[in-house]
Coordinates of C-alpha atoms in Angstrom, one line a residue:
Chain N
X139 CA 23.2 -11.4 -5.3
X140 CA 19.6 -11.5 -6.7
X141 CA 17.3 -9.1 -6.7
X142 CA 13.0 -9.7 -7.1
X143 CA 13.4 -10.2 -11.0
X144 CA 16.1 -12.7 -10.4
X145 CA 14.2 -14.5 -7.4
X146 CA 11.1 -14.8 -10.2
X147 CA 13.0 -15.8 -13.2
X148 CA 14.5 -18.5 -11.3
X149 CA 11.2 -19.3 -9.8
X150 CA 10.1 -19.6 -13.7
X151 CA 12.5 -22.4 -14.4
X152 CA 10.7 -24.6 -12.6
X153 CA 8.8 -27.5 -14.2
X154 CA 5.4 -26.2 -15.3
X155 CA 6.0 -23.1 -14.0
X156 CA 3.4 -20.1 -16.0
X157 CA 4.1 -17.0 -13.8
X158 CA 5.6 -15.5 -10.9
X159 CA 4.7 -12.5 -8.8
X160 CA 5.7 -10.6 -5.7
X161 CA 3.3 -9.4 -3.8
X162 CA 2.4 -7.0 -0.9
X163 CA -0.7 -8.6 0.6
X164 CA -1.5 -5.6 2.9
X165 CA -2.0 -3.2 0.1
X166 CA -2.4 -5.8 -3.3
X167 CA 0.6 -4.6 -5.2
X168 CA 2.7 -6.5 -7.5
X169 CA 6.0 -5.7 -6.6
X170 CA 7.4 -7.6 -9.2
X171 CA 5.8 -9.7 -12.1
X172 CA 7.3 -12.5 -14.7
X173 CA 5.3 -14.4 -16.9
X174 CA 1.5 -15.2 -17.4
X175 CA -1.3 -14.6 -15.1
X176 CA -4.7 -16.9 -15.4
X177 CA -6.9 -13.7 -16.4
X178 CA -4.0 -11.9 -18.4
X179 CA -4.2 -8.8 -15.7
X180 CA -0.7 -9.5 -13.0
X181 CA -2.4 -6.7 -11.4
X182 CA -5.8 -8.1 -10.8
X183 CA -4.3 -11.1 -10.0
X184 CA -2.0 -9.8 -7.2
X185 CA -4.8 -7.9 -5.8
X186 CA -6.8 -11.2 -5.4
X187 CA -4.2 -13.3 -4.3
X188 CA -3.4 -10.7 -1.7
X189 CA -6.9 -11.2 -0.3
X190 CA -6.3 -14.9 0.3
X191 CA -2.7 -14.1 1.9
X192 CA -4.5 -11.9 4.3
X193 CA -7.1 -14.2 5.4
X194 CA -4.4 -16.9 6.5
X195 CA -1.7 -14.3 7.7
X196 CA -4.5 -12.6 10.0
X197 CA -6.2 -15.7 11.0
X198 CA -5.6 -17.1 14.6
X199 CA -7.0 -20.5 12.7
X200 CA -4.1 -21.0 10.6
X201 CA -1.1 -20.4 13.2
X202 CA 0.9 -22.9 14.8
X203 CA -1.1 -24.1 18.4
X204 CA 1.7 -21.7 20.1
X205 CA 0.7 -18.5 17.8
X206 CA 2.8 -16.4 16.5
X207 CA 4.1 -13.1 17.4
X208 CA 6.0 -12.0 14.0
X209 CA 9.1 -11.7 15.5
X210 CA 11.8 -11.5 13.5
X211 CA 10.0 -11.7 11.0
X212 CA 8.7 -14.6 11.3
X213 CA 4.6 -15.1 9.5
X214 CA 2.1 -17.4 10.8
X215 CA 2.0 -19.3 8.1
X216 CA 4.3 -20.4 5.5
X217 CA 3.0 -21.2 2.2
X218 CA -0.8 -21.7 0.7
X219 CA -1.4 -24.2 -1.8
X220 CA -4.0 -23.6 -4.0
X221 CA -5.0 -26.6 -6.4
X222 CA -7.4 -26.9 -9.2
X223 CA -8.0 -29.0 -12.4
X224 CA -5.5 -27.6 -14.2
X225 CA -2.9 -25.7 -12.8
X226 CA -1.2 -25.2 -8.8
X227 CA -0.3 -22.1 -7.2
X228 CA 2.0 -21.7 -4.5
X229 CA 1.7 -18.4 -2.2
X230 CA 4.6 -18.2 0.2
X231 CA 5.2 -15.5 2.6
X232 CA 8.8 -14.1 2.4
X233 CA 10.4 -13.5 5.9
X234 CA 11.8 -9.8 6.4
X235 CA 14.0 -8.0 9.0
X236 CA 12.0 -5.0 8.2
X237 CA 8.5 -4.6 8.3
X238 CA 6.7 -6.1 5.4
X239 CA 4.0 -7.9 4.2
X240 CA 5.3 -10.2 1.1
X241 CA 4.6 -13.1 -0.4
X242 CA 5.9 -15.3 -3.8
X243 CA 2.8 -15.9 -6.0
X244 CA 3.8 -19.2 -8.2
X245 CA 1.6 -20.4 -11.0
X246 CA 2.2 -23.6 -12.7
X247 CA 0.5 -26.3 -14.3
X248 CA -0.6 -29.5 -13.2
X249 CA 0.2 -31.8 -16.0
X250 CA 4.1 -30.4 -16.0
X251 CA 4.2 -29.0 -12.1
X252 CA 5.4 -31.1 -9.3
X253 CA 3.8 -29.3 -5.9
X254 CA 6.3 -30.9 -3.5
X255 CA 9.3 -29.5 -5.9
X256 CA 7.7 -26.0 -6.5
X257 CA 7.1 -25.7 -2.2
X258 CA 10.8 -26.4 -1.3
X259 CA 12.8 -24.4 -4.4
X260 CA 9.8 -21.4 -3.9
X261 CA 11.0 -21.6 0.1
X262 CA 14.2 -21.2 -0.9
X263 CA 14.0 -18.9 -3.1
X264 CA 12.2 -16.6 -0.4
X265 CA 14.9 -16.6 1.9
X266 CA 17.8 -15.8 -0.9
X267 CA 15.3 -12.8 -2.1
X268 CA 16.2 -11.0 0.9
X269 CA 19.1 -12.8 2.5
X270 CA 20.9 -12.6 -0.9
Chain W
X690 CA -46.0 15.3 -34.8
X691 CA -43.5 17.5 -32.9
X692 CA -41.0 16.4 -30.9
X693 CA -40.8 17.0 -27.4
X694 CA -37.3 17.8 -25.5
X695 CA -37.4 17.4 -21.9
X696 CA -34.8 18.4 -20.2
X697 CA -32.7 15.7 -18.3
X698 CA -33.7 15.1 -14.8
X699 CA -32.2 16.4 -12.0
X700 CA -29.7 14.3 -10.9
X701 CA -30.5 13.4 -7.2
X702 CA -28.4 14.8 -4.9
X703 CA -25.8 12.8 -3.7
X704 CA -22.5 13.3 -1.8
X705 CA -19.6 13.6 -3.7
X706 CA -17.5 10.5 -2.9
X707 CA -15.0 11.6 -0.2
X708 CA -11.6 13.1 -1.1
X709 CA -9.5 10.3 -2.2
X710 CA -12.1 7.9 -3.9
X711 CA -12.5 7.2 -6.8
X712 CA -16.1 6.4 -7.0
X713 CA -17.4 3.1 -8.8
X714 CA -17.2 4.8 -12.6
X715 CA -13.9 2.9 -13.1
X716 CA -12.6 5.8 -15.0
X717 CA -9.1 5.9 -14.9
X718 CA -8.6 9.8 -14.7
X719 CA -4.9 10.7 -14.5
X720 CA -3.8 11.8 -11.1
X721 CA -1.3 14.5 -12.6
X722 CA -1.6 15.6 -15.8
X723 CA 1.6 16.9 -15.7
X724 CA 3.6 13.1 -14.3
X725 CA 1.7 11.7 -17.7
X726 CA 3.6 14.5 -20.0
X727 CA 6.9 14.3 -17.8
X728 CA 6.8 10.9 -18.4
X729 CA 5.8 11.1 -22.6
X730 CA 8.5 13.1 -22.7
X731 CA 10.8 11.0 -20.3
X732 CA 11.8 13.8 -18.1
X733 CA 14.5 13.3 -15.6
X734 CA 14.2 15.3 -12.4
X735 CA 11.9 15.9 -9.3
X736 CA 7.9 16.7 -9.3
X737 CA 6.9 18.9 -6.6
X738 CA 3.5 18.8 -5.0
X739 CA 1.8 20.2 -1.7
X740 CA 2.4 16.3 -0.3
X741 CA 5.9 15.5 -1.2
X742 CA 8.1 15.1 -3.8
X743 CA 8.9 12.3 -7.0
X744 CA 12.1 11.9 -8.6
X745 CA 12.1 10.6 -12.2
X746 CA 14.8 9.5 -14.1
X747 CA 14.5 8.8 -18.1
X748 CA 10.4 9.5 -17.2
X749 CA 10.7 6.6 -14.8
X750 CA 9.9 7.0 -11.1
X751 CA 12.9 5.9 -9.2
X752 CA 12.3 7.9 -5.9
X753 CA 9.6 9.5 -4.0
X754 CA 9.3 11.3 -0.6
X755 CA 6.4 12.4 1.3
X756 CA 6.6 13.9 5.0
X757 CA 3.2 11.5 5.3
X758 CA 5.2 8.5 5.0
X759 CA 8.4 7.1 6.6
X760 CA 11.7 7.0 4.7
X761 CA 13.7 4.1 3.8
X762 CA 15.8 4.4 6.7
X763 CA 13.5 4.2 9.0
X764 CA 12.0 1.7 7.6
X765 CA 15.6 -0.2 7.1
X766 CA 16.9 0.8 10.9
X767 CA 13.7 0.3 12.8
X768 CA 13.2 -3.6 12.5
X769 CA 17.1 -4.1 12.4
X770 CA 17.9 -4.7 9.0
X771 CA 20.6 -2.1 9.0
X772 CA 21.8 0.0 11.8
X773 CA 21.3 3.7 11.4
X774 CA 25.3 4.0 11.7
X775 CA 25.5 2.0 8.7
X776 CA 23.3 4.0 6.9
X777 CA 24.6 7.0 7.9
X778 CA 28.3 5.9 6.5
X779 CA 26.6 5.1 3.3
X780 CA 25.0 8.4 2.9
X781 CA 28.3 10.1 3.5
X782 CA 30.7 8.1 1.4
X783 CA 28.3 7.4 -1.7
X784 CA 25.5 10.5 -1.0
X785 CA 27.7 12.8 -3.3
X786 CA 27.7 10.0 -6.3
X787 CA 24.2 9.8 -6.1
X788 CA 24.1 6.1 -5.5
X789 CA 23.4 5.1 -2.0
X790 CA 21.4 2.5 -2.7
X791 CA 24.4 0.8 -5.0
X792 CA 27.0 0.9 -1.9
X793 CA 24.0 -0.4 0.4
X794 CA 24.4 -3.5 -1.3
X795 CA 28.0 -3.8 -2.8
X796 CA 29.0 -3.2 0.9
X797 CA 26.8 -6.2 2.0
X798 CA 24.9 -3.8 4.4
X799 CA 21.6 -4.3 2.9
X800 CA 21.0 -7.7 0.1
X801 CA 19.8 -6.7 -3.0
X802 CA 16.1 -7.8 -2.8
X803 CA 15.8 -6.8 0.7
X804 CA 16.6 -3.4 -0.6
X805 CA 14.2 -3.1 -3.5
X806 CA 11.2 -4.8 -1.6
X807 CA 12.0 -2.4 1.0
X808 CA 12.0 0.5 -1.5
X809 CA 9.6 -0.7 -3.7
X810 CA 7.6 -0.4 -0.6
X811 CA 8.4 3.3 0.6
X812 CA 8.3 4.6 -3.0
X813 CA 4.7 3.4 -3.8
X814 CA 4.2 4.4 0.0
X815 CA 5.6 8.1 -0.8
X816 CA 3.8 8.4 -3.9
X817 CA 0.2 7.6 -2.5
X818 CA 0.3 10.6 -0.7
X819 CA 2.4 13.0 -2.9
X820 CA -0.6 12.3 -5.5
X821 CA -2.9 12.8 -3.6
X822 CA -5.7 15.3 -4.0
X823 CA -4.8 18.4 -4.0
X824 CA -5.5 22.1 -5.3
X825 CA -1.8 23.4 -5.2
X826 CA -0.2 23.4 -8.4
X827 CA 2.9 21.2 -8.6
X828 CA 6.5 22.3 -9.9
X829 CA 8.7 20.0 -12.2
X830 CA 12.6 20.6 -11.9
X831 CA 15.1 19.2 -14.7
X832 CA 17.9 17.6 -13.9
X833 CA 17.5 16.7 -10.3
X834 CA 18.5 13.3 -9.2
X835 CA 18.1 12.1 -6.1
X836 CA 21.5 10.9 -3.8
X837 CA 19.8 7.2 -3.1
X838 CA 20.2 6.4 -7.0
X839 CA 18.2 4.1 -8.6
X840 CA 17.5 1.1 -7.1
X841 CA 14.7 -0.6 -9.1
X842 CA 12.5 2.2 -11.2
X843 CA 9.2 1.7 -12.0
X844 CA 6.9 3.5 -15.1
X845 CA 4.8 6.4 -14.5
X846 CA 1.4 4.7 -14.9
X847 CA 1.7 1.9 -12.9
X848 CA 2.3 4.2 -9.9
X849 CA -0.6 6.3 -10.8
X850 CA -2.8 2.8 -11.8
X851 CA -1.6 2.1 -7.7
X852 CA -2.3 5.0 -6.0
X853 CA -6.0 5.2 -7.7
X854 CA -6.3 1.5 -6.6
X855 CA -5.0 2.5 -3.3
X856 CA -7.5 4.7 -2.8
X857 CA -10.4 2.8 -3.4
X858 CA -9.3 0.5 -1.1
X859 CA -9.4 2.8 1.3
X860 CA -12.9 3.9 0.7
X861 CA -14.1 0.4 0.0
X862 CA -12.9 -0.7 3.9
X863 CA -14.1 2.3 5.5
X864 CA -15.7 5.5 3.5
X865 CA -14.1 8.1 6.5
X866 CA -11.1 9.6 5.6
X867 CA -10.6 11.2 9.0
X868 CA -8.3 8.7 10.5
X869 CA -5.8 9.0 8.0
X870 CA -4.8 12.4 9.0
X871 CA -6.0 13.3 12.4
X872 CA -4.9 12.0 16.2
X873 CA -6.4 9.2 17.1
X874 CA -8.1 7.4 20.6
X875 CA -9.6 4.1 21.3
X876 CA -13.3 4.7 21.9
X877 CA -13.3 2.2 24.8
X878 CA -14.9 -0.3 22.9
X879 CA -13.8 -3.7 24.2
X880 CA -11.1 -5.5 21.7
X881 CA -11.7 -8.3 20.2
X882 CA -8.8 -11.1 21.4
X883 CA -8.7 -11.7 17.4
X884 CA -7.4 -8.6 16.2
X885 CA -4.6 -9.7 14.3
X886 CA -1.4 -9.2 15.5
X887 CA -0.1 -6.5 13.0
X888 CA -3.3 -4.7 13.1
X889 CA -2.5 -4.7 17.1
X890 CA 0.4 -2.9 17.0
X891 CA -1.2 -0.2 15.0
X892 CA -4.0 -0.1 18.0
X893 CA -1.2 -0.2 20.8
X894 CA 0.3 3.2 19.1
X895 CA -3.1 5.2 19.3
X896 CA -2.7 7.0 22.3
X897 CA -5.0 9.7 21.9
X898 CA -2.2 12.4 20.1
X899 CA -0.3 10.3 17.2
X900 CA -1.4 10.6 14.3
X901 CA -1.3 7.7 11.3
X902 CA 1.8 8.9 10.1
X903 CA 3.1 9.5 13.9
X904 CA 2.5 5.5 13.9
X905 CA 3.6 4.4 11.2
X906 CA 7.2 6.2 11.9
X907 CA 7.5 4.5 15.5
X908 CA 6.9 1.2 14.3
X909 CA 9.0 1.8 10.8
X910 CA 5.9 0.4 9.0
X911 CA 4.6 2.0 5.6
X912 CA 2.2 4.6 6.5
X913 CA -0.4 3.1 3.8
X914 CA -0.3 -0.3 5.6
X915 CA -1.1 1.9 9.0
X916 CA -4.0 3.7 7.2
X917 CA -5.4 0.1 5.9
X918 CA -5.3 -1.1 9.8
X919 CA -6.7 2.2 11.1
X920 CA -9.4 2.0 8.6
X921 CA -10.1 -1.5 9.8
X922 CA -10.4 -0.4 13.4
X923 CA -12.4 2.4 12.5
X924 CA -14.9 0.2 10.4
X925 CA -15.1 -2.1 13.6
X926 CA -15.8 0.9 15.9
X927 CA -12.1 0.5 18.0
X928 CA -10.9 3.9 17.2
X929 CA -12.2 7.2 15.9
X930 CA -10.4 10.6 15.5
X931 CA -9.5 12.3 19.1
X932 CA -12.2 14.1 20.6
X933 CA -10.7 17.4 21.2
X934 CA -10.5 17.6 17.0
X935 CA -14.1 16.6 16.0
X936 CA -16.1 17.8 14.6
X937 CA -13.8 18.1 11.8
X938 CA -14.7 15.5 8.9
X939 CA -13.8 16.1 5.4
X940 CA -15.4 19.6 3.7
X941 CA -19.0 19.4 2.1
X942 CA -17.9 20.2 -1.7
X943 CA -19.6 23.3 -2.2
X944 CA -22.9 22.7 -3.5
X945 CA -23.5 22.1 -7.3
X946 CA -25.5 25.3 -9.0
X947 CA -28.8 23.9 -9.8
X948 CA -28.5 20.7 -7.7
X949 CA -31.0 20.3 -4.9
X950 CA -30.2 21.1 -1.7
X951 CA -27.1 19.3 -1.3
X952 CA -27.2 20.1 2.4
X953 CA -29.7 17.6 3.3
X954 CA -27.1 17.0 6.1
X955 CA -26.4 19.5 9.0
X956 CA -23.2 20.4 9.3
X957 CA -22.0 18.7 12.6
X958 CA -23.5 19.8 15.6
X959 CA -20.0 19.8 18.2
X960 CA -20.4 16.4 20.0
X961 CA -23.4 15.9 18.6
X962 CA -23.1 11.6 19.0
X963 CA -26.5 11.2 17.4
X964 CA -25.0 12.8 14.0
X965 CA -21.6 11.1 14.8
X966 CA -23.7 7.9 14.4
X967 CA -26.2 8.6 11.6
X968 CA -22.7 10.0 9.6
X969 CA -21.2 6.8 10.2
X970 CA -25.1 4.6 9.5
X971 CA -24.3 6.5 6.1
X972 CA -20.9 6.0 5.2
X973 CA -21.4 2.6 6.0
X974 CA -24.7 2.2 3.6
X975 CA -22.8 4.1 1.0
X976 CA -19.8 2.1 1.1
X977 CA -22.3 -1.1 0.0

């Protein structure tokens, strides 16, 4: 059964894959870390990424047309994809059955990353963090 | 020539930042002294303070409890990812071997990440508040271990790096500490239809008597999360501290010998609302 650093290593094996975080986007925490981070700082990063998680989970924008009510754990949104000349990163939210605020933080390059890949395995690996 | 001295000015009187900021120095002063030598010298055992309580193993935080915060299970019962019965049965049959959180997951109760998220979550949680200010000296026992067991530990200074972090946070969303500890009430204030949804549950707890912590055990949320949301409400004028308990905001720090009248503010005139608002006009310029 795997636990966060198992969830990231494997996360890590993933073509162009630079670094993997868990992170707690009501507070900025890395709950877990693997890898690089684009300013060397996991930290840092987490807390910035956190702020972009927020935005979409707390926006009414971003929801499906029939909202959503977290039940069950369920988040508004599902992933963000971030893209820029040289690398991807994937943010998506990990679904709970206890109160949380989670999210996988994948960073991987553009040259070696494949973005439709990286969304499916990082979805999976979101539900076998806490499903097992 | 002859050099002339002058004395350095006066440093104009300003208001300490509130307990639990860190102010904009960046200076990474160690919360407890005593955590950074317990964990130099990789102490195993529990660290008392006025707040609650951290259990460290090999000078590694594996545990921490504070009466501010909700445990792990309620945290774990109250959205249903374990019943308390099955909790309960874990604490009894693996409580004495000191490794709860072990049988939690062999027994397929809890899955192993859920479990350390979860943790993860209440430790840091736990921590924010046993670390926090205070003027009561703490107490270091060897050789305690908590009966959870370790689950996932984590070092010394990245819980302290957090709670420093934390409280910035705090005082960056809102400089007034009060609704973190006192009961709370909607000021009437119309809500906007786009509070978000978690932030709404906080605001359908206040009831005029709970207090943050009160909250954040009903709705088995960690009580830091509930602080962030109540600081939110607070910065967007939805809630304030209950009446019947103002004026109490956070002490004046006793005034600096040889500062300047650093009680340029009255203290609060009872229900006073022009203070109430020129307070809150200069929290909210000082949190610029």
């Amino acid at each position: 059964m795997p636990g966060i650093d198992e969830c990231l290593l494997e996360a890590m094996r993933l073509p162009g894959a630079r670094g993997a975080t868990v992170v707690d986007w009501t507070s900025g925490l890395a709950l877990g870390t693997v890898g690089d981070s684009p300013n060397g700082d996991h930290e840092a990063t987490a807390a910035e990424a956190a702020e972009l998680a927020r935005t979409a989970a707390e926006n009414l924008a971003f929801a499906p047309a029939e909202g959503s009510d977290w039940s069950g754990g369920e988040t508004p949104v599902e992933d963000l994809i971030v893209s820029n000349r040289d690398s991807y990163h994937v943010l998506r939210f990990v679904r709970t059955t206890f109160d949380s605020s989670v999210f996988l933080h994948l960073w991987l390059g553009r040259t070696d990353g494949n973005l439709a890949l990286a969304r499916i395995r990082l979805g999976e690996i979101a539900e076998r963090l806490v499903l097992g | 020539m002859t050099a002339v001295r002058t004395p350095p000015p006066n440093r104009l009187p300003a208001r300490k930042p509130a307990a639990g900021a860190t102010g904009r120095s960046g200076a990474q002063a160690a919360v407890s002294p005593m955590l950074s030598r317990l964990a130099a010298e990789r102490a195993t055992g529990v660290l008392m303070r006025e707040r609650g309580t951290l259990f460290l193993s090999d000078g590694q935080v594996v545990h921490a409890e504070s009466p501010a915060s909700p445990g792990l299970d309620v945290l774990l019962t109250a959205g249903g990812a374990l019943r308390p019965e099955g909790w309960w049965e874990a604490v009894t049959q693996a409580g004495p071997g000191q490794r709860v959180g072990r049988f939690l997951i062999d027994s397929g109760r809890v899955p192993r990440g859920a479990l350390e998220l979860c943790h993860l979550g209440a430790l840091y949680d736990a921590a924010f508040f046993t670390l926090g200010p205070t003027s009561a000296p703490g107490r270091f026992r060897y050789g305690v271990a908590h009966w959870l067991g370790p689950i996932h530990p984590v070092p010394v200074d990245a819980v302290e790096r957090e709670t420093l972090r934390r409280r910035e946070l705090l005082h960056r969303i809102w400089p007034e500490p009060a609704t973190d500890t006192q009961p709370l009430i909607r000021t009437g204030r119309p809500v906007d239809v786009d509070v978000p949804r978690r932030r709404r549950t906080v605001l359908d707890h206040v009831d005029g008597a709970r207090t943050a912590s009160d909250i954040s055990a009903v709705i088995g949320r960690p009580a830091f999360h509930t602080l962030v949301d109540l600081r939110r409400l607070a910065a967007a004028g939805i809630v304030t501290t209950s009446a019947r308990q103002e004026p109490e905001p956070e002490p004046e720090p006793e005034p600096e010998p040889g500062a300047a009248t650093a009680a340029a503010w009255p203290r609060e005139a009872p229900g006073d609302p022009d203070i109430a608002l020129l307070r809150r006009l200069r929290d909210a310029l000082e949190a610029l």
